[in-house]
Short mmCIF file of C-alpha atoms in Angstrom, two decimals:
data_model
loop_
_atom_site.label_atom_id
_atom_site.label_comp_id
_atom_site.label_asym_id
_atom_site.label_seq_id
_atom_site.Cartn_x
_atom_site.Cartn_y
_atom_site.Cartn_z
CA MET A 8 151.37 144.40 230.05
CA ALA A 9 149.26 146.91 228.20
CA THR A 10 152.34 148.38 226.54
CA CYS A 11 153.50 144.97 225.44
CA ALA A 12 150.07 144.07 224.09
CA ALA A 13 149.87 147.35 222.28
CA SER A 14 153.17 146.81 220.50
CA GLN A 15 152.10 143.34 219.42
CA THR A 16 148.88 144.55 217.84
CA GLY A 17 150.11 147.77 216.26
CA TRP A 18 147.58 149.92 218.15
CA SER A 19 149.87 151.52 220.72
CA TYR A 20 149.98 155.27 221.15
CA LYS A 21 153.57 155.26 219.90
CA GLY A 22 152.26 153.91 216.63
CA GLU A 23 149.23 156.19 216.47
CA GLN A 24 150.90 158.93 214.40
CA LYS A 25 152.14 156.32 211.91
CA TRP A 26 148.72 154.70 211.69
CA ARG A 27 146.94 158.04 211.38
CA MET A 28 149.10 159.02 208.40
CA ILE A 29 147.85 155.84 206.73
CA LEU A 30 144.35 155.69 208.16
CA LEU A 31 143.12 159.28 208.23
CA PRO A 32 142.80 159.56 204.45
CA ILE A 33 140.85 156.28 204.53
CA PHE A 34 138.56 157.22 207.37
CA LEU A 35 137.91 160.72 206.10
CA TYR A 36 136.08 159.04 203.24
CA PHE A 37 133.31 157.86 205.52
CA VAL A 38 131.02 160.59 204.24
CA HIS A 39 127.39 160.07 203.25
CA LEU A 40 126.47 161.62 199.92
CA ILE A 41 123.60 164.06 200.29
CA PRO A 42 121.82 166.57 198.09
CA VAL A 43 123.11 170.15 198.29
CA ASN A 44 123.08 173.43 196.32
CA PRO A 45 126.35 174.66 194.89
CA ILE A 46 127.61 177.52 197.04
CA LYS A 47 128.88 180.58 195.22
CA GLU A 48 132.52 181.36 195.93
CA ASP A 49 134.65 184.43 195.48
CA GLY A 50 137.99 184.04 193.75
CA LEU A 51 140.71 183.08 196.17
CA ASN A 52 143.75 184.87 194.74
CA PRO A 53 146.32 186.18 197.27
CA LYS A 54 144.81 189.70 197.24
CA SER A 55 141.20 188.73 197.94
CA ARG A 56 141.41 185.80 200.38
CA LYS A 57 139.72 187.38 203.40
CA ARG A 58 137.18 184.59 203.87
CA ILE A 59 137.50 180.96 202.81
CA MET A 60 134.34 179.57 204.36
CA PRO A 61 131.20 180.23 202.29
CA ASP A 62 128.11 181.07 204.34
CA LEU A 63 126.16 177.91 205.21
CA LEU A 64 122.43 178.31 204.65
CA THR A 65 120.39 175.18 204.04
CA GLU A 66 121.09 171.73 202.68
CA PRO A 67 120.64 172.11 198.89
CA PRO A 68 120.33 169.69 195.76
CA ALA A 69 123.73 168.26 194.40
CA ILE A 70 126.90 166.74 195.81
CA ASP A 71 129.14 169.48 197.20
CA PRO A 72 132.35 168.69 199.09
CA VAL A 73 132.33 172.16 200.66
CA TYR A 74 128.96 171.48 202.27
CA GLU A 75 130.27 168.16 203.60
CA ALA A 76 133.26 169.96 205.10
CA HIS A 77 130.89 172.32 206.90
CA VAL A 78 129.08 169.34 208.40
CA TYR A 79 132.40 167.82 209.47
CA CYS A 80 133.45 171.03 211.26
CA ASN A 81 130.27 170.97 213.37
CA ILE A 82 130.35 174.70 214.10
CA PRO A 83 128.61 175.21 217.50
CA THR A 84 126.45 178.07 216.22
CA ILE A 85 124.44 175.70 214.02
CA ALA A 86 121.16 174.68 215.68
CA GLU A 87 120.81 170.94 216.29
CA ARG A 88 117.78 168.69 216.35
CA SER A 89 117.84 165.65 218.61
CA MET A 90 115.74 162.49 218.86
CA GLU A 91 117.40 161.15 222.01
CA GLY A 92 115.05 160.09 224.80
CA TYR A 93 111.91 159.52 222.69
CA ALA A 94 109.76 156.50 223.59
CA PRO A 95 106.14 155.56 224.34
CA HIS A 96 105.07 156.95 227.72
CA TYR A 97 104.94 153.51 229.38
CA PHE A 98 108.63 152.79 228.67
CA LYS A 99 111.29 153.52 231.30
CA LEU A 100 114.84 154.55 230.41
CA VAL A 101 117.25 152.39 232.43
CA SER A 102 120.67 152.96 230.81
CA VAL A 103 122.54 155.20 228.38
CA GLN A 104 125.90 154.41 226.83
CA VAL A 105 127.66 157.14 224.86
CA LEU A 106 130.63 156.90 222.49
CA ILE A 107 132.02 160.30 221.46
CA ARG A 108 134.71 161.63 219.21
CA HIS A 109 136.79 164.42 220.72
CA GLY A 110 135.92 167.97 219.74
CA ASP A 111 137.61 170.26 217.23
CA ARG A 112 141.40 170.00 217.41
CA TYR A 113 144.53 171.52 215.96
CA PRO A 114 146.05 169.48 213.08
CA LEU A 115 148.14 166.40 213.74
CA TYR A 116 150.33 167.21 210.73
CA ALA A 117 151.82 170.39 209.29
CA ILE A 118 152.17 171.16 205.60
CA PRO A 119 155.94 171.52 205.15
CA LYS A 120 157.37 175.01 204.56
CA THR A 121 154.11 176.77 205.41
CA LYS A 122 153.09 178.79 208.44
CA ARG A 123 151.02 176.81 210.91
CA PRO A 124 147.39 177.94 211.39
CA ASP A 125 147.31 180.78 213.91
CA ILE A 126 144.80 179.29 216.37
CA ASP A 127 144.69 180.26 220.05
CA CYS A 128 143.92 177.31 222.35
CA THR A 129 143.45 179.32 225.54
CA LEU A 130 139.85 179.42 226.76
CA LEU A 131 138.28 182.89 226.72
CA PRO A 132 134.55 183.09 227.58
CA ASN A 133 134.16 186.39 225.66
CA ARG A 134 135.54 184.88 222.42
CA LYS A 135 133.29 183.04 219.98
CA PRO A 136 132.29 180.29 219.95
CA SER A 137 131.47 180.33 223.65
CA HIS A 138 129.05 178.77 226.11
CA PRO A 139 127.24 180.17 229.18
CA GLN A 140 129.06 177.69 231.42
CA LEU A 141 132.52 178.02 229.89
CA GLU A 142 133.85 180.35 232.60
CA ALA A 143 132.57 178.10 235.40
CA PHE A 144 134.01 175.06 233.59
CA ILE A 145 137.49 176.65 233.52
CA LYS A 146 137.37 177.40 237.25
CA HIS A 147 136.09 173.93 238.11
CA MET A 148 138.73 172.15 236.02
CA SER A 149 141.48 173.84 238.04
CA LYS A 150 140.21 172.04 241.17
CA GLY A 151 140.47 168.48 239.89
CA SER A 152 142.99 167.05 242.35
CA ALA A 153 140.33 164.83 243.99
CA ALA A 154 139.52 162.96 240.77
CA GLN A 155 140.65 159.38 240.26
CA MET A 156 142.55 159.10 236.99
CA ASP A 157 144.12 155.90 235.69
CA GLY A 158 147.79 155.77 234.74
CA THR A 159 149.09 158.69 232.74
CA LEU A 160 145.71 160.48 232.68
CA SER A 161 146.53 162.20 235.98
CA SER A 162 149.42 164.06 234.31
CA LEU A 163 147.30 165.43 231.45
CA PRO A 164 145.87 168.99 231.58
CA ARG A 165 142.14 169.24 232.32
CA TYR A 166 141.61 171.91 229.66
CA PRO A 167 143.61 173.42 226.73
CA SER A 168 145.75 176.45 227.57
CA HIS A 169 148.34 177.23 224.88
CA SER A 170 148.20 180.61 223.13
CA LEU A 171 149.42 178.87 219.97
CA CYS A 172 147.84 175.44 219.83
CA GLU A 173 150.08 172.41 220.04
CA MET A 174 149.69 169.66 217.44
CA GLY A 175 146.48 167.73 218.10
CA GLU A 176 145.38 170.01 220.95
CA LEU A 177 141.69 170.55 221.67
CA THR A 178 140.54 174.06 220.75
CA GLN A 179 137.99 176.31 222.43
CA THR A 180 135.58 175.25 219.69
CA GLY A 181 136.13 171.62 220.72
CA VAL A 182 135.42 172.38 224.38
CA VAL A 183 132.24 174.29 223.50
CA GLN A 184 131.05 171.46 221.24
CA HIS A 185 131.08 169.05 224.18
CA LEU A 186 129.67 171.54 226.68
CA ARG A 187 126.74 171.72 224.27
CA ASN A 188 126.60 167.92 223.94
CA GLY A 189 126.50 167.53 227.72
CA GLN A 190 123.84 170.21 228.13
CA LEU A 191 121.63 168.63 225.46
CA LEU A 192 121.93 165.14 226.98
CA ARG A 193 121.31 166.52 230.48
CA GLU A 194 118.02 168.11 229.44
CA ILE A 195 116.86 164.77 228.05
CA TYR A 196 118.33 162.11 230.31
CA ILE A 197 118.64 163.94 233.66
CA ASN A 198 115.91 166.57 233.67
CA LYS A 199 113.28 164.58 231.78
CA HIS A 200 114.03 160.90 232.40
CA LYS A 201 115.81 161.18 235.80
CA LEU A 202 118.49 158.67 234.79
CA LEU A 203 120.75 160.07 237.53
CA LEU A 204 119.45 161.84 240.64
CA ASN A 205 121.15 164.58 242.65
CA ASP A 206 122.66 161.98 245.01
CA TRP A 207 124.20 159.96 242.15
CA THR A 208 127.17 157.75 243.00
CA ALA A 209 130.45 156.93 241.27
CA LYS A 210 129.30 153.32 240.79
CA GLN A 211 126.52 154.50 238.47
CA LEU A 212 129.10 155.75 235.96
CA TYR A 213 131.67 154.06 233.76
CA LEU A 214 134.06 156.59 232.23
CA GLU A 215 136.86 155.71 229.81
CA THR A 216 139.15 157.70 227.55
CA THR A 217 142.24 157.20 225.46
CA GLY A 218 145.45 158.75 226.71
CA LYS A 219 145.26 161.94 224.66
CA SER A 220 144.54 165.28 226.29
CA ARG A 221 141.90 166.05 223.64
CA THR A 222 139.81 162.99 224.55
CA LEU A 223 140.15 163.50 228.31
CA GLN A 224 139.22 167.18 228.02
CA SER A 225 136.28 166.39 225.73
CA ALA A 226 134.95 163.88 228.27
CA LEU A 227 135.28 166.37 231.13
CA ALA A 228 133.52 169.11 229.15
CA LEU A 229 130.57 166.82 228.39
CA LEU A 230 130.37 165.54 231.96
CA TYR A 231 130.52 169.04 233.42
CA THR A 232 127.26 170.12 231.77
CA PHE A 233 125.65 166.65 231.90
CA LEU A 234 125.91 165.52 235.52
CA PRO A 235 123.39 166.77 238.12
CA ASP A 236 126.34 167.95 240.17
CA PHE A 237 129.92 167.65 238.91
CA ASP A 238 131.77 166.26 241.94
CA TRP A 239 135.47 165.49 241.38
CA LYS A 240 135.40 162.89 244.17
CA LYS A 241 132.96 160.81 242.13
CA ILE A 242 134.90 161.01 238.87
CA ASN A 243 136.84 157.83 238.14
CA MET A 244 138.32 158.07 234.64
CA ARG A 245 139.76 154.87 233.19
CA HIS A 246 142.57 154.86 230.66
CA GLN A 247 142.06 152.89 227.42
CA TRP A 248 145.39 152.37 225.66
CA SER A 249 143.85 151.19 222.36
CA THR A 250 142.19 153.61 219.95
CA ILE A 251 139.73 150.86 218.97
CA PHE A 252 138.99 150.10 222.65
CA CYS A 253 139.85 146.43 222.28
CA SER A 254 141.18 146.25 225.87
CA GLY A 255 142.49 142.72 226.49
CA SER A 256 141.17 141.27 223.21
CA CYS A 257 143.40 143.04 220.69
CA ASP A 258 145.26 140.07 219.26
CA CYS A 259 143.44 139.63 215.93
CA PRO A 260 145.63 138.86 212.89
CA MET A 261 142.75 138.88 210.39
CA ARG A 262 141.69 142.36 211.50
CA ASN A 263 145.09 143.61 210.44
CA HIS A 264 144.85 141.61 207.21
CA TYR A 265 141.58 143.25 206.16
CA LEU A 266 142.92 146.67 207.08
CA GLU A 267 145.96 146.12 204.86
CA GLU A 268 143.70 144.99 202.01
CA GLU A 269 141.60 148.13 202.44
CA GLN A 270 144.73 150.27 202.29
CA ARG A 271 145.73 148.59 199.01
CA ARG A 272 142.29 149.30 197.58
CA GLN A 273 142.54 152.93 198.62
CA TYR A 274 146.01 153.29 197.13
CA SER A 275 144.86 151.74 193.84
CA LEU A 276 141.99 154.21 193.55
CA ARG A 277 144.22 157.17 194.38
CA VAL A 278 146.82 156.44 191.71
CA LYS A 279 144.03 156.22 189.10
CA ASN A 280 142.79 159.73 189.91
CA GLY A 281 144.60 162.06 187.52
CA ASP A 282 142.87 165.19 188.83
CA LEU A 283 143.99 164.42 192.36
CA GLU A 284 147.58 163.87 191.28
CA LYS A 285 147.60 167.18 189.39
CA ILE A 286 146.39 168.96 192.52
CA TYR A 287 149.14 167.35 194.62
CA VAL A 288 151.75 168.32 192.04
CA ASP A 289 150.48 171.91 192.00
CA MET A 290 150.40 172.14 195.80
CA ALA A 291 153.91 170.69 196.01
CA LYS A 292 155.17 173.38 193.61
CA ILE A 293 153.53 176.10 195.71
CA VAL A 294 155.23 175.00 198.93
CA GLY A 295 158.47 173.94 197.24
CA ILE A 296 158.72 170.27 198.17
CA PRO A 297 158.57 166.95 196.24
CA THR A 298 155.04 165.70 195.56
CA ARG A 299 155.74 162.52 197.51
CA GLN A 300 156.60 164.57 200.60
CA LEU A 301 153.43 166.62 200.28
CA ARG A 302 151.25 163.50 200.09
CA ALA A 303 153.03 162.05 203.12
CA SER A 304 152.21 165.19 205.14
CA ASN A 305 148.49 164.39 204.79
CA PRO A 306 147.56 167.97 203.78
CA ILE A 307 143.80 167.45 204.18
CA ASP A 308 144.25 167.30 207.97
CA SER A 309 145.80 170.77 208.03
CA LEU A 310 143.46 172.22 205.40
CA LEU A 311 140.41 171.16 207.39
CA CYS A 312 141.71 173.19 210.33
CA TYR A 313 142.07 176.29 208.15
CA PHE A 314 138.59 175.67 206.75
CA CYS A 315 136.82 175.00 210.06
CA HIS A 316 138.36 178.09 211.69
CA ASN A 317 137.70 180.31 208.67
CA VAL A 318 141.40 181.06 208.22
CA SER A 319 142.88 181.62 204.77
CA PHE A 320 144.73 178.65 203.34
CA PRO A 321 148.55 179.02 203.45
CA CYS A 322 150.52 181.05 200.91
CA THR A 323 154.18 181.11 199.88
CA LYS A 324 156.15 183.38 197.56
CA THR A 325 155.16 181.03 194.73
CA GLY A 326 151.40 181.22 195.31
CA CYS A 327 148.54 180.11 197.54
CA ILE A 328 146.78 176.85 198.26
CA GLY A 329 143.13 177.53 197.41
CA MET A 330 139.61 176.22 197.61
CA GLU A 331 139.97 174.32 194.32
CA HIS A 332 142.80 172.25 195.80
CA PHE A 333 140.65 171.53 198.84
CA LYS A 334 137.57 170.59 196.80
CA VAL A 335 139.39 168.13 194.51
CA ILE A 336 140.72 166.24 197.55
CA LYS A 337 137.23 166.12 199.06
CA ARG A 338 135.69 164.91 195.79
CA HIS A 339 138.15 162.05 195.73
CA GLN A 340 137.07 161.14 199.24
CA LEU A 341 133.47 160.85 198.08
CA GLU A 342 134.52 158.60 195.20
CA ASP A 343 136.52 156.47 197.58
CA GLU A 344 133.49 156.05 199.85
CA ARG A 345 131.37 154.79 196.96
CA GLU A 346 133.94 152.15 196.10
CA ARG A 347 134.56 151.22 199.71
CA GLN A 348 130.89 150.46 200.24
CA GLU A 349 131.02 148.12 197.23
CA LYS A 350 134.24 146.26 198.06
CA LYS A 351 133.37 145.57 201.76
CA LEU A 352 136.99 145.19 202.89
CA TYR A 353 136.58 147.95 205.46
CA PHE A 354 133.36 146.35 206.68
CA LEU A 355 135.22 143.09 207.40
CA TYR A 356 137.93 145.02 209.22
CA ALA A 357 135.27 146.91 211.21
CA LEU A 358 133.51 143.75 212.40
CA LEU A 359 136.72 142.42 213.93
CA ALA A 360 137.98 145.79 215.17
CA THR A 361 134.82 146.65 217.07
CA HIS A 362 133.70 143.31 218.50
CA PRO A 363 135.53 143.75 221.84
CA LEU A 364 133.90 147.15 222.46
CA LEU A 365 130.44 146.04 221.29
CA ASN A 366 130.74 142.89 223.40
CA GLN A 367 131.44 145.01 226.49
CA THR A 368 128.44 147.16 225.60
CA VAL A 369 126.11 144.17 225.24
CA ASN A 370 127.34 142.54 228.48
CA ARG A 371 126.70 145.76 230.40
CA LEU A 372 123.21 146.17 228.92
CA GLN A 373 122.36 142.58 229.81
CA ARG A 374 123.44 143.08 233.43
CA ILE A 375 121.27 146.19 233.73
CA ALA A 376 118.31 144.39 232.13
CA GLU A 377 118.73 141.75 234.84
CA GLY A 378 118.34 144.42 237.53
CA LYS A 379 121.87 145.67 238.22
CA LYS A 380 122.00 149.35 239.13
CA GLU A 381 125.68 150.01 238.45
CA GLU A 382 127.23 151.65 235.35
CA ILE A 383 123.88 152.89 234.07
CA PHE A 384 125.63 155.82 232.34
CA VAL A 385 128.71 155.02 230.25
CA LEU A 386 130.98 157.44 228.41
CA HIS A 387 133.77 156.37 226.06
CA SER A 388 135.78 159.36 224.82
CA ALA A 389 137.53 158.39 221.62
CA HIS A 390 138.58 159.20 218.05
CA ASP A 391 137.30 159.05 214.48
CA VAL A 392 139.14 155.74 214.12
CA THR A 393 136.94 154.42 216.97
CA LEU A 394 133.52 155.59 215.84
CA SER A 395 133.91 154.97 212.11
CA PRO A 396 134.34 151.18 212.33
CA VAL A 397 131.56 150.91 214.94
CA LEU A 398 129.12 152.56 212.53
CA SER A 399 130.26 150.30 209.71
CA ALA A 400 130.03 147.13 211.81
CA LEU A 401 126.48 147.98 212.91
CA GLY A 402 125.52 148.31 209.23
CA ILE A 403 124.69 152.01 209.43
CA THR A 404 125.83 152.70 205.88
CA GLU A 405 123.91 155.98 205.61
CA ALA A 406 126.02 157.63 208.30
CA ARG A 407 128.53 160.35 207.58
CA PHE A 408 132.11 160.07 208.73
CA PRO A 409 132.33 161.10 212.42
CA ARG A 410 132.49 164.88 212.64
CA PHE A 411 134.19 166.70 215.47
CA ALA A 412 132.33 165.97 218.73
CA ALA A 413 130.24 163.24 217.09
CA ARG A 414 128.20 161.11 219.49
CA LEU A 415 126.80 157.58 219.18
CA VAL A 416 124.25 156.73 221.86
CA PHE A 417 122.84 153.37 222.97
CA GLU A 418 119.64 153.71 225.02
CA LEU A 419 118.20 150.78 227.00
CA TRP A 420 114.46 150.88 227.73
CA GLN A 421 112.22 148.70 229.89
CA ASP A 422 108.68 147.97 228.74
CA GLY A 423 106.38 149.15 231.55
CA LYS A 424 103.63 146.72 230.48
CA ARG A 425 106.04 143.76 230.27
CA PRO A 426 108.88 144.62 232.71
CA LYS A 427 111.00 141.64 231.67
CA GLU A 428 111.22 142.91 228.09
CA HIS A 429 113.95 145.39 227.17
CA PHE A 430 114.57 147.35 223.99
CA ILE A 431 117.35 149.51 222.61
CA ARG A 432 117.53 152.64 220.52
CA ILE A 433 120.70 153.73 218.72
CA LEU A 434 121.21 157.38 217.84
CA TYR A 435 123.96 159.06 215.87
CA ASN A 436 124.34 162.81 216.34
CA GLY A 437 120.75 162.95 217.53
CA ALA A 438 119.26 160.98 214.62
CA ASP A 439 117.54 157.66 215.30
CA VAL A 440 119.47 155.04 213.31
CA THR A 441 118.15 151.97 215.15
CA PHE A 442 116.44 150.52 212.10
CA GLN A 443 119.36 151.23 209.80
CA THR A 444 121.33 148.56 211.68
CA SER A 445 121.76 145.20 209.98
CA PHE A 446 120.24 143.33 212.92
CA CYS A 447 117.03 145.37 213.24
CA LYS A 448 116.03 146.25 209.67
CA ASP A 449 113.71 143.27 209.32
CA TYR A 450 112.17 143.75 212.77
CA TYR A 451 111.16 147.27 211.81
CA LYS A 452 109.12 145.89 208.94
CA ARG A 453 107.15 143.56 211.25
CA SER A 454 106.70 145.62 214.42
CA SER A 455 104.95 148.84 215.35
CA LYS A 456 107.27 149.48 218.31
CA PRO A 457 109.81 152.27 217.70
CA MET A 458 112.65 150.24 219.23
CA CYS A 459 114.68 147.08 218.74
CA PRO A 460 114.52 144.13 221.16
CA LEU A 461 117.70 143.87 223.23
CA GLU A 462 118.04 140.20 222.27
CA LYS A 463 118.44 141.21 218.60
CA PHE A 464 121.53 143.24 219.50
CA VAL A 465 122.83 140.46 221.75
CA SER A 466 122.48 137.85 219.00
CA PHE A 467 124.25 140.10 216.53
CA VAL A 468 127.26 140.67 218.78
CA LYS A 469 127.50 137.17 220.22
CA ARG A 470 126.88 135.23 217.00
CA ASP A 471 125.90 137.01 213.80
CA MET A 472 129.02 139.21 213.56
CA PHE A 473 131.04 136.08 212.80
CA LEU A 474 128.83 134.48 210.14
CA VAL A 475 130.48 136.35 207.26
CA PHE A 476 133.79 134.76 208.35
CA ASN A 477 132.23 131.29 208.54
CA SER A 478 133.09 131.31 212.24
CA THR A 479 131.28 131.00 215.55
CA SER A 480 133.57 133.07 217.80
CA TYR A 481 135.75 136.16 217.79
CA TYR A 482 138.87 134.09 218.41
CA ASP A 483 138.16 131.84 215.43
CA ALA A 484 137.20 134.73 213.13
CA CYS A 485 140.46 136.49 214.00
CA ARG A 486 142.45 133.51 212.79
CA ARG A 487 140.43 131.97 209.94
CA ARG A 488 141.96 132.84 206.58
CA PRO A 489 139.49 133.73 203.81
CA LEU A 490 138.86 131.03 201.19
#
């Protein structure tokens, strides 16, 4: 049934590569413009291309696509500040729900007639980046026969192991990113707030991943350093066939309509950008293929891999792809984001795409607020195409596009002075974005409490998400044509 539903909605795994070729350029534009200093670069001619990644120091004062690319890579050596778990002392943490993007991966696409990036996907604890628990993680993952895995998940490898990465495979960097995520969340939620005790049970968790090895492995890496005791017998991983986690509510014609309109807007902007077209023409000459074929290969996906792993961009006998090519593409992405925020087509798509997942989230939080003790920790392991529309639907317009190993956290707190009252905090990569949401901006202006009432979130998901469509339900909004 799931396969049939997937084919009807266009969100099956078989269609994922096709959709990604269309969607990745769109979603990679979800980048917040911030002040930065220009970073000095050396010339990148074929004889002096030993290092393509400028040293990252601090966040300086003008728009710089290279700085944004650094942020996207999320190199594990960069220290991270986190605001998760902060609340007045009389509040009790009762639930945490986490939505993650998989960690660093090998490209999904190759630039034709160029050598693939030489990245080793075997896990070696003595190779950087590493983690103190990486060796133990590798040993533990080889003993996973007792785990309960839905459907095809049981046939997927528990960790990456190819000496030359396969397309889309999680890298050692990606594993380390989520080992660090899990360790950080453990220190806050387990050690400090005692969300799960040493005798935790399988019923206290809800774990879900798409059917890609990179999302399963990312989830396992995070769980390994997060849980008080990683016990395979208590791991029950559910398979989500849809990349937008719409489960049984994926039939939404208007969602597809708004996505198609957004694609037309993106295409219109791209064909107006003469600098971008010149760069594509030049890159096509370097690799010896038609410009149309180069664009179709989505070169930014491959180039980001070279960049994040500090590997020189590819060369041919004709010349080399260089940092200037990379920067022009990134600049266009920033321009696209400005226009996308103005036109709102993606926002309308996001509201309909994410309602099923947000509705599940709200229902679970309500049950816990009523006293239920099950599924108090939730982990959804997903993709950029999952997190990006969630951020947009919540109204968090200041957020950057989901970097590798991005995390979006929903915390549920009980007021110790008024036990029947519950509040939420929403955090994106450790930053508190609760009052950036459309449903809690006004509350922040009137209240001294550093949280948002749960009922505000409930009203948004159950009712307010549909107002812009002049509808009162998800079903109606999915079928009501715009005036």
